[in-house]
Amino acid sequence: MQIKTLILGAGAAGLMCAAHAGAGTLVIDHARAPGEKIRISGGGRCNFTNLGTEPARFLSQNPHFCKSALARYTQWDFIELVSRHNIAWHEKTLGQLFCDGKATQIVAMLLREMEAAGAELWLQTSLRELTHANGIYTARLERDGRETVIRAQTLVVATGGRSIPKMGATGLAYDIAKQFGHALVPPRPGLVPLTFPEGRFADLAGVALPARVTAGGTSFDEALLFTHRGLSGPSILQASSYWHEGEEICVNLSPAIDPAAHLRAARKGAGKRSLTTELRQILPERLVGHLADHLDLSGNLADLSDTRAEALSQALRNWTLRPSGSEGWRTAEVTLGGVDTDGLDSKTMASKTVPGLHFIGEAVDVTGWLGGYNFQWAWASGAAAGRSIAAG
Ligand SMILES: Cc1cc2nc3c(=O)[nH]c(=O)nc-3n(C[C@H](O)[C@H](O)[C@H](O)COP(=O)(O)OP(=O)(O)OC[C@H]3O[C@@H](n4cnc5c(N)ncnc54)[C@H](O)[C@@H]3O)c2cc1C
């Protein structure tokens, strides 16, 4: 079978690319259903973009690479698409937009767009062999136990990263990149809970509080959650993308209230109150209990000198911790690293060296913050490749 464009992967980026690439496009995926990560995202409501999308909210070895695609297909373009399909949405927090209803509405919308553009989708289809000769990609596919050979002028690799292998993630994009001489930025788990030696925070499991977490020089003010295995919550997930094995993170347990100033003010009117009682005004009770095992929290407020109040404040606002690791691919929401952007054209996502080859979405070394940024990258990079294919 001879076609114009073969897209590998019917996830967020692949479906968006097909909707723009148009007739003569075939999308294949080894999964039973398209857009499975969209379906489970945002607790089933899909945080489909972020109002604050800007290049600074993406990590990449080349921070400039994402600019062109993000500018050509913006959060406003996706909001317009969602609204045109009568999908109701709302802003939850920090510019994060979610469906009012189910995330499957987004998958259905992309399928409608793709079909309207004249593209076709084959599910439960695996790539067995891929070659490129005389300007044509030849893909040997297995579908329903039968072999089919597809010949295409253009190949788009949209098979995502390594996160959550249980959901069908594979390293296919990296294998294809290597096959065609593209460099890789070593993939590693991102937006992932951090782990600590067993039992370190066991007594705190379930405690949550607003915190500022800093890793690799970047700070995030969001909720922090203690778990049986270590630390999680949005502030930790965000910081995890900036953290490398062996490094420390810094946790500010009271970013909004200066504990020293709070304790000094309380001392004036309630000198007989114990320090731990007063700390419970600004920190969760179980956390105060835990900290009492590691810091001197004895005595009343009247006994607390300014110097000790300052030292305690420092300890609470500069809690330095060294994670033993992360929960890894099993729970990582995204994959950092991937196909090196040096080898790609930022306007079209096309290979600079191999004619007709494109890489889009999470497979590429562009990773967003938590909060709808990763889908916006999938939409933008998919649209960039699709439009250039349609125009070609
Ligand atoms: C639990 C969870 C929640 C998330 N929530 C959000 C959120 O709310 N907002 C947000 O912006 N981001 C979220 N993300 C991240 C977001 O889902 C991804 O960044 C995005 O889906 C990447 O799109 P993609 O098309 O590049 O890859 P994917 O969506 O992963 O699609 C890749 C496709 O390729 C297929 N595939 C893989 N290997 C092969 C192979 N060998 N052969 C054939 N097909 C293959 C897969 O089956 C899949 O359909 C979440 C991720 C997870 C895991």
PDB file of C-alpha atoms in Angstrom, residues 130-133 135-137 153-155 157 176-183 343-345 348-359:
ATOM      1  CA  LEU A 130      11.448   0.056   8.876  1.00  0.00           C
ATOM      2  CA  THR A 131      13.720   0.924   5.968  1.00  0.00           C
ATOM      3  CA  HIS A 132      14.320   4.027   3.866  1.00  0.00           C
ATOM      4  CA  ALA A 133      15.532   3.947   0.276  1.00  0.00           C
ATOM      5  CA  GLY A 135      13.057   8.708  -0.759  1.00  0.00           C
ATOM      6  CA  ILE A 136      10.489   6.131   0.374  1.00  0.00           C
ATOM      7  CA  TYR A 137       9.932   4.691   3.872  1.00  0.00           C
ATOM      8  CA  GLN A 153       7.009   9.514   1.463  1.00  0.00           C
ATOM      9  CA  THR A 154       6.926  10.968   4.965  1.00  0.00           C
ATOM     10  CA  LEU A 155       7.341   9.334   8.367  1.00  0.00           C
ATOM     11  CA  VAL A 157       7.507   9.361  14.877  1.00  0.00           C
ATOM     12  CA  ILE A 176      14.282   4.930  15.111  1.00  0.00           C
ATOM     13  CA  ALA A 177      16.305   8.043  15.991  1.00  0.00           C
ATOM     14  CA  LYS A 178      19.425   5.889  16.370  1.00  0.00           C
ATOM     15  CA  GLN A 179      18.663   3.954  13.174  1.00  0.00           C
ATOM     16  CA  PHE A 180      18.651   7.236  11.220  1.00  0.00           C
ATOM     17  CA  GLY A 181      21.718   8.709  12.913  1.00  0.00           C
ATOM     18  CA  HIS A 182      19.961  11.134  15.288  1.00  0.00           C
ATOM     19  CA  ALA A 183      21.558  11.838  18.675  1.00  0.00           C
ATOM     20  CA  GLY A 343      19.031  17.420  14.565  1.00  0.00           C
ATOM     21  CA  LEU A 344      15.511  18.834  14.026  1.00  0.00           C
ATOM     22  CA  ASP A 345      14.036  21.903  12.318  1.00  0.00           C
ATOM     23  CA  THR A 348       8.549  21.671  11.004  1.00  0.00           C
ATOM     24  CA  MET A 349       9.978  19.110  13.451  1.00  0.00           C
ATOM     25  CA  ALA A 350      11.655  17.542  10.403  1.00  0.00           C
ATOM     26  CA  SER A 351      15.025  15.856  10.523  1.00  0.00           C
ATOM     27  CA  LYS A 352      17.796  18.127   9.226  1.00  0.00           C
ATOM     28  CA  THR A 353      19.600  15.128   7.755  1.00  0.00           C
ATOM     29  CA  VAL A 354      17.016  12.538   6.669  1.00  0.00           C
ATOM     30  CA  PRO A 355      14.388  13.763   4.173  1.00  0.00           C
ATOM     31  CA  GLY A 356      10.758  13.237   5.196  1.00  0.00           C
ATOM     32  CA  LEU A 357      11.469  12.115   8.784  1.00  0.00           C
ATOM     33  CA  HIS A 358       9.791  13.974  11.690  1.00  0.00           C
ATOM     34  CA  PHE A 359       9.822  13.528  15.481  1.00  0.00           C
TER      35      PHE A 359
END
